[in-house]
GROMACS .gro file of C-alpha atoms in nm:
model
  189
    1ALA     CA    1  -1.805   9.035   2.637
    2PHE     CA    2  -1.427   9.075   2.670
    3ARG     CA    3  -1.433   9.434   2.545
    4ALA     CA    4  -1.710   9.524   2.794
    5LEU     CA    5  -1.489   9.394   3.077
    6CYS     CA    6  -1.193   9.605   2.961
    7THR     CA    7  -1.336   9.950   3.029
    8ARG     CA    8  -1.145  10.164   3.276
    9GLU     CA    9  -1.423  10.136   3.534
   10LYS     CA   10  -1.458   9.757   3.510
   11LEU     CA   11  -1.083   9.692   3.520
   12LEU     CA   12  -1.034   9.920   3.821
   13ALA     CA   13  -1.325   9.756   4.003
   14ALA     CA   14  -1.195   9.406   3.937
   15PHE     CA   15  -0.818   9.455   3.961
   16GLY     CA   16  -0.755   9.800   4.117
   17THR     CA   17  -0.594   9.674   4.438
   18ARG     CA   18  -0.392   9.400   4.272
   19SER     CA   19  -0.026   9.444   4.197
   20VAL     CA   20   0.087   9.458   3.834
   21ARG     CA   21   0.440   9.422   3.707
   22LEU     CA   22   0.560   9.699   3.476
   23SER     CA   23   0.860   9.658   3.246
   24THR     CA   24   1.091   9.916   3.100
   25ALA     CA   25   1.024   9.995   2.735
   26ASN     CA   26   1.367   9.924   2.593
   27THR     CA   27   1.509   9.636   2.394
   28TYR     CA   28   1.792   9.487   2.598
   29SER     CA   29   1.733   9.547   2.969
   30TYR     CA   30   1.415   9.471   3.150
   31ARG     CA   31   1.382   9.643   3.484
   32LYS     CA   32   1.061   9.535   3.654
   33VAL     CA   33   0.854   9.747   3.894
   34ASP     CA   34   0.549   9.625   4.086
   35VAL     CA   35   0.273   9.877   4.159
   36PRO     CA   36  -0.096   9.856   4.241
   37PHE     CA   37  -0.299   9.848   3.920
   38GLN     CA   38  -0.498  10.154   4.033
   39GLU     CA   39  -0.177  10.353   4.078
   40TYR     CA   40  -0.063  10.258   3.729
   41VAL     CA   41  -0.395  10.364   3.572
   42GLU     CA   42  -0.436  10.686   3.769
   43GLN     CA   43  -0.075  10.810   3.788
   44LEU     CA   44   0.147  10.639   3.531
   45LEU     CA   45  -0.084  10.593   3.233
   46GLU     CA   46   0.001  10.920   3.064
   47PRO     CA   47   0.125  11.031   2.721
   48GLN     CA   48   0.484  10.943   2.643
   49ASP     CA   49   0.745  11.216   2.688
   50PRO     CA   50   0.951  11.204   2.364
   51ALA     CA   51   1.268  11.292   2.558
   52ARG     CA   52   1.244  10.998   2.802
   53LEU     CA   53   1.465  10.695   2.750
   54GLY     CA   54   1.318  10.348   2.728
   55SER     CA   55   1.485  10.252   3.056
   56ASP     CA   56   1.286  10.531   3.227
   57THR     CA   57   0.953  10.442   3.064
   58LEU     CA   58   0.733  10.187   3.241
   59TYR     CA   59   0.494   9.976   3.038
   60PHE     CA   60   0.224   9.729   3.145
   61PHE     CA   61   0.239   9.433   2.912
   62GLY     CA   62   0.343   9.073   2.929
   63ASP     CA   63   0.383   9.003   3.300
   64ASN     CA   64   0.026   8.893   3.363
   65ASN     CA   65  -0.041   8.616   3.608
   66PHE     CA   66  -0.299   8.396   3.437
   67THR     CA   67  -0.448   8.293   3.772
   68GLU     CA   68  -0.501   8.652   3.888
   69TRP     CA   69  -0.629   8.772   3.550
   70GLY     CA   70  -0.807   8.444   3.469
   71SER     CA   71  -1.153   8.590   3.533
   72LEU     CA   72  -1.085   8.835   3.248
   73PHE     CA   73  -0.900   8.601   3.012
   74GLN     CA   74  -1.175   8.338   3.027
   75HIS     CA   75  -1.395   8.579   2.829
   76TYR     CA   76  -1.138   8.638   2.555
   77VAL     CA   77  -1.199   8.467   2.222
   78PRO     CA   78  -0.861   8.437   2.047
   79PRO     CA   79  -0.818   8.455   1.670
   80PRO     CA   80  -0.948   8.134   1.509
   81PHE     CA   81  -0.615   8.060   1.340
   82ARG     CA   82  -0.367   7.803   1.465
   83ILE     CA   83  -0.016   7.693   1.383
   84PRO     CA   84   0.017   7.314   1.423
   85GLY     CA   85   0.222   7.213   1.725
   86THR     CA   86   0.185   7.544   1.912
   87SER     CA   87  -0.006   7.643   2.225
   88PRO     CA   88  -0.139   7.994   2.292
   89ALA     CA   89  -0.019   8.213   2.580
   90TYR     CA   90  -0.187   8.548   2.645
   91SER     CA   91  -0.026   8.880   2.730
   92PHE     CA   92  -0.256   9.165   2.824
   93GLY     CA   93  -0.155   9.529   2.814
   94ILE     CA   94  -0.272   9.882   2.884
   95ALA     CA   95  -0.061  10.177   2.778
   96GLY     CA   96  -0.070  10.553   2.732
   97SER     CA   97  -0.054  10.737   2.402
   98GLY     CA   98   0.292  10.760   2.253
   99SER     CA   99   0.416  10.458   2.447
  100GLY     CA  100   0.512  10.128   2.294
  101VAL     CA  101   0.784   9.870   2.271
  102PRO     CA  102   1.096   9.931   2.060
  103PHE     CA  103   1.223   9.689   1.797
  104HIS     CA  104   1.261   9.330   1.910
  105TRP     CA  105   1.171   8.982   1.784
  106HIS     CA  106   1.043   8.651   1.920
  107GLY     CA  107   0.820   8.365   1.812
  108PRO     CA  108   0.495   8.402   1.616
  109GLY     CA  109   0.164   8.528   1.744
  110TYR     CA  110  -0.128   8.765   1.716
  111SER     CA  111  -0.200   9.104   1.863
  112GLU     CA  112  -0.550   9.246   1.899
  113VAL     CA  113  -0.651   9.597   1.996
  114ILE     CA  114  -0.948   9.618   2.234
  115PHE     CA  115  -0.953   9.999   2.283
  116GLY     CA  116  -0.743  10.270   2.118
  117ARG     CA  117  -0.515  10.244   1.817
  118LYS     CA  118  -0.174  10.078   1.789
  119ARG     CA  119   0.073  10.141   1.506
  120TRP     CA  120   0.305   9.856   1.410
  121PHE     CA  121   0.642   9.869   1.234
  122LEU     CA  122   0.781   9.539   1.099
  123TYR     CA  123   1.097   9.415   0.928
  124PRO     CA  124   1.163   9.060   0.804
  125PRO     CA  125   1.424   8.855   0.995
  126ASP     CA  126   1.699   8.926   0.742
  127LYS     CA  127   1.663   9.305   0.767
  128THR     CA  128   1.775   9.439   1.106
  129PRO     CA  129   1.625   9.782   1.173
  130HIS     CA  130   1.838  10.084   1.261
  131PHE     CA  131   1.752  10.180   1.619
  132HIS     CA  132   1.911  10.250   1.956
  133PRO     CA  133   1.808   9.985   2.215
  134ASN     CA  134   1.726  10.250   2.478
  135GLU     CA  135   1.528  10.475   2.245
  136THR     CA  136   1.150  10.465   2.271
  137THR     CA  137   0.945  10.394   1.962
  138LEU     CA  138   0.815  10.752   1.971
  139ALA     CA  139   1.170  10.893   1.969
  140TRP     CA  140   1.263  10.654   1.684
  141LEU     CA  141   0.957  10.768   1.486
  142LEU     CA  142   1.039  11.137   1.539
  143HIS     CA  143   1.416  11.119   1.479
  144THR     CA  144   1.519  10.809   1.280
  145TYR     CA  145   1.214  10.723   1.070
  146PRO     CA  146   1.213  11.052   0.870
  147THR     CA  147   1.576  10.993   0.767
  148LEU     CA  148   1.516  10.644   0.627
  149PRO     CA  149   1.515  10.611   0.249
  150PRO     CA  150   1.185  10.459   0.128
  151ALA     CA  151   1.351  10.121   0.060
  152GLU     CA  152   1.470  10.103   0.423
  153ARG     CA  153   1.136  10.185   0.584
  154PRO     CA  154   0.947   9.910   0.764
  155LEU     CA  155   0.619   9.754   0.670
  156GLU     CA  156   0.360   9.928   0.885
  157CYS     CA  157  -0.005   9.936   0.974
  158THR     CA  158  -0.238  10.077   1.238
  159LEU     CA  159  -0.470   9.846   1.430
  160ARG     CA  160  -0.805   9.975   1.552
  161PRO     CA  161  -1.042   9.813   1.805
  162GLY     CA  162  -1.132   9.460   1.703
  163GLU     CA  163  -0.849   9.432   1.449
  164VAL     CA  164  -0.585   9.161   1.473
  165LEU     CA  165  -0.230   9.141   1.336
  166TYR     CA  166  -0.035   8.819   1.286
  167PHE     CA  167   0.338   8.866   1.347
  168PRO     CA  168   0.554   8.589   1.200
  169ASP     CA  169   0.836   8.406   1.376
  170ARG     CA  170   1.152   8.616   1.426
  171TRP     CA  171   1.020   8.927   1.251
  172TRP     CA  172   1.149   9.250   1.400
  173HIS     CA  173   0.866   9.470   1.524
  174ALA     CA  174   0.803   9.783   1.726
  175THR     CA  175   0.472   9.927   1.842
  176LEU     CA  176   0.339  10.274   1.915
  177ASN     CA  177   0.010  10.334   2.096
  178LEU     CA  178  -0.159  10.626   1.925
  179ASP     CA  179  -0.418  10.655   2.203
  180THR     CA  180  -0.451  10.514   2.551
  181SER     CA  181  -0.483  10.152   2.444
  182VAL     CA  182  -0.599   9.817   2.577
  183PHE     CA  183  -0.465   9.519   2.385
  184ILE     CA  184  -0.394   9.148   2.410
  185SER     CA  185  -0.141   8.932   2.231
  186THR     CA  186  -0.156   8.559   2.177
  187PHE     CA  187   0.193   8.412   2.161
  188LEU     CA  188   0.220   8.077   1.986
  189GLY     CA  189   0.488   7.865   2.148
   0.00000   0.00000   0.00000
């Protein structure tokens, strides 16, 4: 049911006139821009330019008002796994191919792909990745990743629709949307 509500047509019909908050896709500064959801989908949801900096790349993920998006979230069935003493908080996202978030870390959670494919790069907490905080994940993949010796490369996987990844507490991770993607993360706090 949730996937059926996440098609382009259904999302535009339900949320097209509502404002969404976009964040810059860099690690240490978070400029926020509010735009109508329809404008984001029709004008800003495009493939990532590899030359653009993270501070110039806008990304829709994480700043969802549960009340406004509640009619959608009520149909989401989260992963059946729990960590004792935590409560789930949802973050919904839609992003163009080649976009993503650069390396960062936070508490544990799950990420599920609804449409598209999302590549993940992960390092354990004791192994800080080599990256520039204003470099997009695509630029990192094109320029830094090929120079890494095999022992310094991250763990990685690609999620497809319906697949879920658990990311542990304080693990470094970066994501790259391989297609226009719809996804939701469940943060356990």
